[in-house]
Short mmCIF file of C-alpha atoms in Angstrom, two decimals:
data_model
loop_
_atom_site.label_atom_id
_atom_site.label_comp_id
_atom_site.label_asym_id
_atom_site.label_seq_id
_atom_site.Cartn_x
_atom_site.Cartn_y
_atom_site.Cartn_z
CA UNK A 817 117.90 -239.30 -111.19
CA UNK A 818 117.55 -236.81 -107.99
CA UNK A 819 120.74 -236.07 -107.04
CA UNK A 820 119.84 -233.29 -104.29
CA UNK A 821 122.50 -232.75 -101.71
CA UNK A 822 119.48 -233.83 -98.91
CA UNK A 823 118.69 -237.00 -100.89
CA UNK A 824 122.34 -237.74 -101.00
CA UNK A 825 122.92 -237.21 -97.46
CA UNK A 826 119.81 -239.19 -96.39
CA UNK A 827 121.12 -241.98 -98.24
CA UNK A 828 124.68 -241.97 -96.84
CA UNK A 829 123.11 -242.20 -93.55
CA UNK A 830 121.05 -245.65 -94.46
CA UNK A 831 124.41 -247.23 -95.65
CA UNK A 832 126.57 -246.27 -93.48
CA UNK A 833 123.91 -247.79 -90.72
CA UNK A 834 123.53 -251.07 -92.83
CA UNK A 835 125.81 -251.98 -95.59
CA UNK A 836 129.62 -253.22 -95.05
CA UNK A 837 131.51 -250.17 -95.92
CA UNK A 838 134.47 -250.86 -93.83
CA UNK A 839 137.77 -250.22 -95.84
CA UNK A 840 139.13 -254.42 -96.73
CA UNK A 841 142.77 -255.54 -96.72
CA UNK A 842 143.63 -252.76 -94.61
CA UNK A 843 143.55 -251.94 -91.00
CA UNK A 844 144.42 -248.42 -88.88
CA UNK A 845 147.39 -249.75 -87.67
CA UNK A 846 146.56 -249.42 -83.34
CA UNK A 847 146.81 -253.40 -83.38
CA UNK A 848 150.84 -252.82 -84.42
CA UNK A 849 151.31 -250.88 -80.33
CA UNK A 850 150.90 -252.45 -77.24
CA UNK A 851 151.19 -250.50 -73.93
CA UNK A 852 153.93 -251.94 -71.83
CA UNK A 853 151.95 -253.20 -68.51
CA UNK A 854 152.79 -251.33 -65.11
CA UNK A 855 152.28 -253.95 -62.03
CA UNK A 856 152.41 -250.91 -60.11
CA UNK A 857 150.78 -247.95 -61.53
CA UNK A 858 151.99 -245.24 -58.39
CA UNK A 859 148.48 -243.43 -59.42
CA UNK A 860 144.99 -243.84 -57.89
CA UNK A 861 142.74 -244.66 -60.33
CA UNK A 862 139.66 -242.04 -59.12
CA UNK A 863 142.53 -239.26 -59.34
CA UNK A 864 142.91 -240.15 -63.61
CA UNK A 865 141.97 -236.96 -65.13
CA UNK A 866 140.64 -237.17 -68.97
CA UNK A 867 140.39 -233.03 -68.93
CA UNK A 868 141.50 -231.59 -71.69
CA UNK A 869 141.41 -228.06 -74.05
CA UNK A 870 140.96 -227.56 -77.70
CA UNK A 871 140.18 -224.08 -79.35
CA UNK A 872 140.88 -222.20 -76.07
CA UNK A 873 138.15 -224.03 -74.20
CA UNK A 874 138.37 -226.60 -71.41
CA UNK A 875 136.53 -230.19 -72.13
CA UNK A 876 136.50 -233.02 -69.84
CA UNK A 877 137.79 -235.73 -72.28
CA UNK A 878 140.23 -235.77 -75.21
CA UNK A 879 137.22 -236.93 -77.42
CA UNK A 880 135.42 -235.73 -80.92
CA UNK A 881 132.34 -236.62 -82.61
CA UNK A 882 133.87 -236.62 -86.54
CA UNK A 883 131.87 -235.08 -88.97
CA UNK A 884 128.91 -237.01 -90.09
CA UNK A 885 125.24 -235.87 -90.77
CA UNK A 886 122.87 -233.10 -91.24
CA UNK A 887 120.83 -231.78 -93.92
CA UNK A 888 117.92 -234.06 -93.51
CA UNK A 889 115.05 -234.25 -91.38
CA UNK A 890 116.50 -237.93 -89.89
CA UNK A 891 119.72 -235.78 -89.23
CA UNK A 892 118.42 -233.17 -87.02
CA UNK A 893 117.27 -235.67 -84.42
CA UNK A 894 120.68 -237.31 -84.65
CA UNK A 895 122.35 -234.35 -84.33
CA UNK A 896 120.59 -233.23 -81.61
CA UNK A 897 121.10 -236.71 -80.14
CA UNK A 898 124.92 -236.21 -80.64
CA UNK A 899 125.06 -232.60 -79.11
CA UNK A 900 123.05 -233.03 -76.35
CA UNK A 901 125.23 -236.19 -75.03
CA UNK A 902 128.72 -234.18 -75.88
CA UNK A 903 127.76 -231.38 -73.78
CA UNK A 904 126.54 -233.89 -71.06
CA UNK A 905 130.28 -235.49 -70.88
CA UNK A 906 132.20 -232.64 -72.67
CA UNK A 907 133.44 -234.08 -75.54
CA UNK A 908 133.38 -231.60 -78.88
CA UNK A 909 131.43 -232.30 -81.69
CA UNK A 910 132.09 -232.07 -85.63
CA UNK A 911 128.61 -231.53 -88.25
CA UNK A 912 128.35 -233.35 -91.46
CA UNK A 913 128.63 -230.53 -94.51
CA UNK A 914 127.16 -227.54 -93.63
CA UNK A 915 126.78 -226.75 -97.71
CA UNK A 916 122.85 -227.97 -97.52
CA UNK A 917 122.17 -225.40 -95.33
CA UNK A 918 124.30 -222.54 -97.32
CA UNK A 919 122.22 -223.51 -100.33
CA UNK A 920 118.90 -224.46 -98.64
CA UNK A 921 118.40 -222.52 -95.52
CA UNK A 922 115.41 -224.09 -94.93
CA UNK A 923 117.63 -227.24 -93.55
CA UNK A 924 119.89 -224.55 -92.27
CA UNK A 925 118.10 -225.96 -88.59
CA UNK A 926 118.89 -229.13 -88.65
CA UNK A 927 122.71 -227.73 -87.89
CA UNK A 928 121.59 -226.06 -85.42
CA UNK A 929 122.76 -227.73 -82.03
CA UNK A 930 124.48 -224.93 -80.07
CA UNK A 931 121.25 -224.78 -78.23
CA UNK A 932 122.01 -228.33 -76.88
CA UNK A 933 125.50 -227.71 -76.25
CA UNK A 934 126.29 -224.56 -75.33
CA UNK A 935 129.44 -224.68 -73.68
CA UNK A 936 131.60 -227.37 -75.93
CA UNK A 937 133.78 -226.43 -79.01
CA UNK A 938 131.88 -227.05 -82.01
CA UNK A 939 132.85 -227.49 -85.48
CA UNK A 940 131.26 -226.33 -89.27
CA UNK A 941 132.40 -228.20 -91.71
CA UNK A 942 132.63 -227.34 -95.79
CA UNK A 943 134.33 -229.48 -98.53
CA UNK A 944 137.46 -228.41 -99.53
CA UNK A 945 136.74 -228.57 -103.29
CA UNK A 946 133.91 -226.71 -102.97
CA UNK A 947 136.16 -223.18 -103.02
CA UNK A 948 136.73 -224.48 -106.78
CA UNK A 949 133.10 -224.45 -107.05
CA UNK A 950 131.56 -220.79 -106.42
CA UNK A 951 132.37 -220.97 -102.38
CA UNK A 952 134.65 -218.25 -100.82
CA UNK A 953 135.30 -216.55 -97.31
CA UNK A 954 131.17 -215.84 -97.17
CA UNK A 955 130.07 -218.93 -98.08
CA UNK A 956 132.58 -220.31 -95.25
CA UNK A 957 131.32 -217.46 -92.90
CA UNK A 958 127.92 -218.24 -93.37
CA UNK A 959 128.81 -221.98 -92.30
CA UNK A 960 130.17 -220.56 -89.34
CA UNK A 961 127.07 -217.94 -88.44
CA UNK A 962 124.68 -220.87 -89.20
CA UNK A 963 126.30 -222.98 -86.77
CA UNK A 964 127.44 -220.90 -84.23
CA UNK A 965 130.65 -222.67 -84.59
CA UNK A 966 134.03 -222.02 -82.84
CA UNK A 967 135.84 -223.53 -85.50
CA UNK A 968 135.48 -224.55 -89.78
CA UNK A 969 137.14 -227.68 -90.99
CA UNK A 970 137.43 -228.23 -94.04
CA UNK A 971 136.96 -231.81 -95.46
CA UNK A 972 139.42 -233.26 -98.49
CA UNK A 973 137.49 -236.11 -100.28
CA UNK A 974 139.10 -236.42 -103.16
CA UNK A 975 138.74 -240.25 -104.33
CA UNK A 976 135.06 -240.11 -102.54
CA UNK A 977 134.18 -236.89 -105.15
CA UNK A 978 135.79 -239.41 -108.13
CA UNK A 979 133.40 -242.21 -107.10
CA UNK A 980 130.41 -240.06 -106.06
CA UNK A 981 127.93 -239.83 -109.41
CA UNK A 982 127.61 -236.02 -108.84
CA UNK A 983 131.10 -235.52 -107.67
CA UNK A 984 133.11 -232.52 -108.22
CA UNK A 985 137.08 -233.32 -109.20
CA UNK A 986 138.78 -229.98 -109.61
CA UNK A 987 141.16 -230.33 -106.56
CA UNK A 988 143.67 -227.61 -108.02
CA UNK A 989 144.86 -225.18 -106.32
CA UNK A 990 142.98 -225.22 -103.06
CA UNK A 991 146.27 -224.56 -100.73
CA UNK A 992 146.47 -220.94 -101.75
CA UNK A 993 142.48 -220.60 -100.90
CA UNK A 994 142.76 -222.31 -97.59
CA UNK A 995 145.37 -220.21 -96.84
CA UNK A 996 142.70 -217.50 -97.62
CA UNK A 997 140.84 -218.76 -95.36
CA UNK A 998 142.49 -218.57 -92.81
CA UNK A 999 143.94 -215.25 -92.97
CA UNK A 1000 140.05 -213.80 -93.13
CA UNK A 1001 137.89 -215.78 -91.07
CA UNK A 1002 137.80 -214.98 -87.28
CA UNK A 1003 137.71 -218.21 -86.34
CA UNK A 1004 140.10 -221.46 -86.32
CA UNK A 1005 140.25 -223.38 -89.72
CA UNK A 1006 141.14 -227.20 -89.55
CA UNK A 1007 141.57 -229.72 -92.28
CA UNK A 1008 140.26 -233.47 -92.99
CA UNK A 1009 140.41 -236.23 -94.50
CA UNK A 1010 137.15 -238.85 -95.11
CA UNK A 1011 139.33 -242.22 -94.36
CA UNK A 1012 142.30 -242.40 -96.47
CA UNK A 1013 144.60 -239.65 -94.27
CA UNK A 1014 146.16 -236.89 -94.13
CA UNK A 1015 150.81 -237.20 -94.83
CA UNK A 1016 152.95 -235.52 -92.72
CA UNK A 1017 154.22 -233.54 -95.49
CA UNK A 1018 150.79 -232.36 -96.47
CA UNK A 1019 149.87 -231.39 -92.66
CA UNK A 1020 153.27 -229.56 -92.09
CA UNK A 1021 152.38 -227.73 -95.50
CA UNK A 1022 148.69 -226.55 -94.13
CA UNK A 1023 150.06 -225.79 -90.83
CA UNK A 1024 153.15 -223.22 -92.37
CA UNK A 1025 150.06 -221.84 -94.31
CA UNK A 1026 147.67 -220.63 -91.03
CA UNK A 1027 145.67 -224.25 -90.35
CA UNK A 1028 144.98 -224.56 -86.73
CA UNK A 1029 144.58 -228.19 -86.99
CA UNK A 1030 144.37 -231.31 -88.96
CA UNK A 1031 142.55 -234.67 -88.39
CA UNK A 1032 144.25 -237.52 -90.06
CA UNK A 1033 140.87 -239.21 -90.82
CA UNK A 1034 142.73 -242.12 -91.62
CA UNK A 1035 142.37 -245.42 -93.32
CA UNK A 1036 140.88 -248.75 -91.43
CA UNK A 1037 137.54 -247.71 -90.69
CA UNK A 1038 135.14 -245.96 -93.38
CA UNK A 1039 135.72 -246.49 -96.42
CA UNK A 1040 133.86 -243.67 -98.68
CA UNK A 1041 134.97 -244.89 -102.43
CA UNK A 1042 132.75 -247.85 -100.77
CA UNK A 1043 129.93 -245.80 -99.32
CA UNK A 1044 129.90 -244.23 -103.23
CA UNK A 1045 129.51 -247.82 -104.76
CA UNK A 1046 126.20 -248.48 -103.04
CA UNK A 1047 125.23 -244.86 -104.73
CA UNK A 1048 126.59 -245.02 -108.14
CA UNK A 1049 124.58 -247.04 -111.30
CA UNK A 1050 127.94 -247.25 -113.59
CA UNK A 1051 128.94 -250.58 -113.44
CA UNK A 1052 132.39 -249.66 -114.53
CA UNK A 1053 133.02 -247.08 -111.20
CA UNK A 1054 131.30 -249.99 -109.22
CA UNK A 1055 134.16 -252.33 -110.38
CA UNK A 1056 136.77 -250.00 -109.72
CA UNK A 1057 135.27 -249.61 -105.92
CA UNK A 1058 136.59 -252.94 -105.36
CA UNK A 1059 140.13 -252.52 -106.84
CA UNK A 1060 140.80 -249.71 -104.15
CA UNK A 1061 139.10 -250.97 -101.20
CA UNK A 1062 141.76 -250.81 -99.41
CA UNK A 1063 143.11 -247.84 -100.22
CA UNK A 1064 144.45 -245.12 -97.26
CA UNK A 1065 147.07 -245.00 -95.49
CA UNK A 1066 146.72 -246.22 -91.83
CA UNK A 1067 145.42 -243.91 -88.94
CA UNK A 1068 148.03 -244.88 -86.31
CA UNK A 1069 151.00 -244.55 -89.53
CA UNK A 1070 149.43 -240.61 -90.17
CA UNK A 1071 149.55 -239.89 -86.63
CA UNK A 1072 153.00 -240.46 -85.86
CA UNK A 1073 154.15 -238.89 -89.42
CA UNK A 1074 151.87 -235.89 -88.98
CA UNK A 1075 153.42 -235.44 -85.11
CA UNK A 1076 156.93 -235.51 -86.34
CA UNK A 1077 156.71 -233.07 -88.27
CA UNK A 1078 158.86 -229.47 -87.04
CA UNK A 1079 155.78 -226.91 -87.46
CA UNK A 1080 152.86 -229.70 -86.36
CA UNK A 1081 150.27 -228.25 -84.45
CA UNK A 1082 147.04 -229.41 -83.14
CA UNK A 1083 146.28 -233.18 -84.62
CA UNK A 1084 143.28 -235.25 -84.65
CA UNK A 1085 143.23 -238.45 -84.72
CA UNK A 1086 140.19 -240.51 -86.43
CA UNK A 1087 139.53 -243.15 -88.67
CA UNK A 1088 138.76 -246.52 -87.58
CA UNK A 1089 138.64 -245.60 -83.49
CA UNK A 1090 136.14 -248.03 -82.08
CA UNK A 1091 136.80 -247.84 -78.54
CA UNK A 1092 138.62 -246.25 -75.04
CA UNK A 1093 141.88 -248.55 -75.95
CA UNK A 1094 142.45 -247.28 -79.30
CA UNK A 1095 141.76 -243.77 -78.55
CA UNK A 1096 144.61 -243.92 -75.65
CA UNK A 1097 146.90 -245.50 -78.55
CA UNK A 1098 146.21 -242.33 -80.63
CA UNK A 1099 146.46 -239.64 -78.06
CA UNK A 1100 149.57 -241.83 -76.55
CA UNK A 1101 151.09 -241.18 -80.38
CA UNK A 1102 150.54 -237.62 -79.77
CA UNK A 1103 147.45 -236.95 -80.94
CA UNK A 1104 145.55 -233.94 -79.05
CA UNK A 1105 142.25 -235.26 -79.89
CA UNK A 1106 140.33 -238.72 -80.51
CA UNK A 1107 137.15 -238.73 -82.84
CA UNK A 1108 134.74 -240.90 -83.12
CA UNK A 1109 132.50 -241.30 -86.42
CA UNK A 1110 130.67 -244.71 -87.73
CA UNK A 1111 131.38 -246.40 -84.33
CA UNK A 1112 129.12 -244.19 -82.76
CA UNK A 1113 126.16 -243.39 -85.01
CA UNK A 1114 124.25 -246.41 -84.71
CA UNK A 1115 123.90 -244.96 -80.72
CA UNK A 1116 122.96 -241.91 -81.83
CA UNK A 1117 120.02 -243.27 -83.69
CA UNK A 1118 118.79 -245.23 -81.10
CA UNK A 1119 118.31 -243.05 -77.71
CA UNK A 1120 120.42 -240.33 -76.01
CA UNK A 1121 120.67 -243.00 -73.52
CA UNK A 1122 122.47 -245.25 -75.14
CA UNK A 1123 124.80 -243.13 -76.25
CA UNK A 1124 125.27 -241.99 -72.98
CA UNK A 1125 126.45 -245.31 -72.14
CA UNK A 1126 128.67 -245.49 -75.48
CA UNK A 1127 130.66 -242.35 -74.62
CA UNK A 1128 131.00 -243.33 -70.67
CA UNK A 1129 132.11 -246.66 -71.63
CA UNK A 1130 134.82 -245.22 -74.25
CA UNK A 1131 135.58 -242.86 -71.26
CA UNK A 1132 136.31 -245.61 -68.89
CA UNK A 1133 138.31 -248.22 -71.39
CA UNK A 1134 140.73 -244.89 -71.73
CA UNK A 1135 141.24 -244.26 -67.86
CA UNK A 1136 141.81 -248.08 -67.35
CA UNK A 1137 144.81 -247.96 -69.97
CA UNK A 1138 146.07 -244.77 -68.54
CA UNK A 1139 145.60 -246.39 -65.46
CA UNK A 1140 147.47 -249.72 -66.74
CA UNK A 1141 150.14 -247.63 -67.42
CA UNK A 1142 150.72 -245.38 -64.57
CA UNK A 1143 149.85 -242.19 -66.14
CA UNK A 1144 147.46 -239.57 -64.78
CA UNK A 1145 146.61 -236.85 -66.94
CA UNK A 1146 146.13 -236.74 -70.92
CA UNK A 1147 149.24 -234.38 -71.06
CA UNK A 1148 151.11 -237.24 -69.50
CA UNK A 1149 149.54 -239.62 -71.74
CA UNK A 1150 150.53 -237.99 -74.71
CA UNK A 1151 154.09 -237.87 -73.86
CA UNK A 1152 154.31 -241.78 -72.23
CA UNK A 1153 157.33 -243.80 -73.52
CA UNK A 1154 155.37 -246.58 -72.60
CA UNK A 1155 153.90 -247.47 -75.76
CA UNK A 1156 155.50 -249.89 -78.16
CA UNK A 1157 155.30 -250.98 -81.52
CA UNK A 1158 155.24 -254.90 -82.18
#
């Protein structure tokens, strides 16, 4: 069985797009808050600002396309799609793994988007587990060169690796090594989760050890230990996809735990986000960032224009809560007292 790292990707891409990989019996946890109503908002709703700043540049929304694709020929147009639309309404933008490229640089261009967004923070993006498996600082550097990237985040997938047929499992001691990392590349490094999220605990650990930022990636959208099902021909892994389909722990739940936290720094929130409404919920948690994965890739694949039409929709659901609650700016957003848990 071909088990390339292109054929793999190619094939996450078709079921993602078709099959029902949603995580079952559990939700993200947005549906638990309810913003408390203002009859009169004191604002004007053409003065709501979305403008925001992540890795020392200025973006026009709070918003981030999550990590999803590249390495194929199908993910080069969608990528281009993707970039082309995020520098258009300033939102940054995530790649799937860059690792295809690092060990076939003949896919190394279908990474390549800085050329159709040249002004918006953009992110590589390795698998953690892979510095147990022959990656170091130049592998990680490369990612960066490759992509012209202002950041690297680094993706945990631990129960997706266990359910993946040519998964690697050796999660041990990869704090130390991101904390590598970070002390020798020249650029940001931030740490994800693939839909089960990140703990408090763990996020206040990667912060104290030089992370930048973390993205909760939690549960209640994409489930990957289902995505892996539709891959894997052992019947018994197949039956254990369904025992922990609803595994995770919930985005909104990660968000406020990671926040807490004394030494939290930048957060992400994604996993699950589906629209303008539940991206103010995140950012009103105290999230710095939204991102948007699954939601959005359909879109992608069809035309820039419709995607277009996605991301200024998302846009405008946002500015009508913040307008519904009589807050201006994201900054203000962030810190509201107006949203409540039911």
């Amino acid at each position: 069985m071909d088990f390339s790292t292109s054929k793999r990707k190619e094939e996450h891409i078709d079921i993602v797009l078709n099959k029902e990989v949603t995580g079952r019996g559990i939700k993200t946890g947005f549906d638990d808050y309810r913003f408390e109503h203002q009859s009169l908002p004191e604002i004007r709703f053409d003065e709501i600002s979305l403008a925001s700043q992540f890795l020392s540049k200025k973006m026009q929304t709070p918003f981030l396309i999550s990590s999803m694709v590249g390495g194929t020929d199908r993910a080069k147009n969608i990528n281009k799609t993707l970039a082309s639309v995020a520098e258009r309404r300033g939102w940054a933008m995530a790649l799937g793994s860059v690792r295809s490229a690092i060990e076939r640089p003949d896919t190394s261009d279908t990474y390549e988007v800085r050329r159709y967004a040249p002004s918006i923070p953009i992110l590589a993006n390795i698998g953690a587990v892979q510095l147990n498996y022959g990656y170091g600082v130049e592998e990680c550097k490369r990612a960066v060169e490759l992509t012209q990237a202002d950041g690297l985040i680094l993706h945990m997938n631990s129960l997706q690796e266990v359910f993946q047929p040519e998964g690697n499992t050796d999660f041990k001691g990869l704090l130390s090594q991101i904390e590598t990392l970070c002390t020798e590349l020249s650029v940001p490094v931030g740490v994800k989760d693939v839909g089960f999220g990140v703990t408090g605990l763990l996020a206040e650990e990667l912060f104290q050890r030089g992370v930048s930022f973390v993205d909760v990636a939690g549960a209640g959208g994409t489930s990957w230990i289902q995505v892996e099902k539709y891959r894997n021909p052992d019947e018994v892994k197949k039956a254990a996809a369904e025992v922990f389909q609803g595994w995770g722990n919930p985005t909104a739940n990660c968000i406020v735990d990671v926040v807490s936290r004394p030494s939290a720094g930048t957060v992400i929130a994604s996993g699950g986000l589906s629209n303008g409404l539940d991206a103010a919920k995140a950012l009103a948690l105290g999230a710095n960032l939204a991102g948007f994965g699954r939601s959005i890739l359909a879109a992608a694949v069809e035309s820039e224009e419709r995607l277009n039409q996605l991301f200024e929709g998302i846009e405008l659901q946002c500015r009508i809560a913040m307008f519904g609650i009589g807050v201006p700016t994201i900054d203000a957003l962030r810190h509201t007292t107006r949203l409540h848990r039911m």
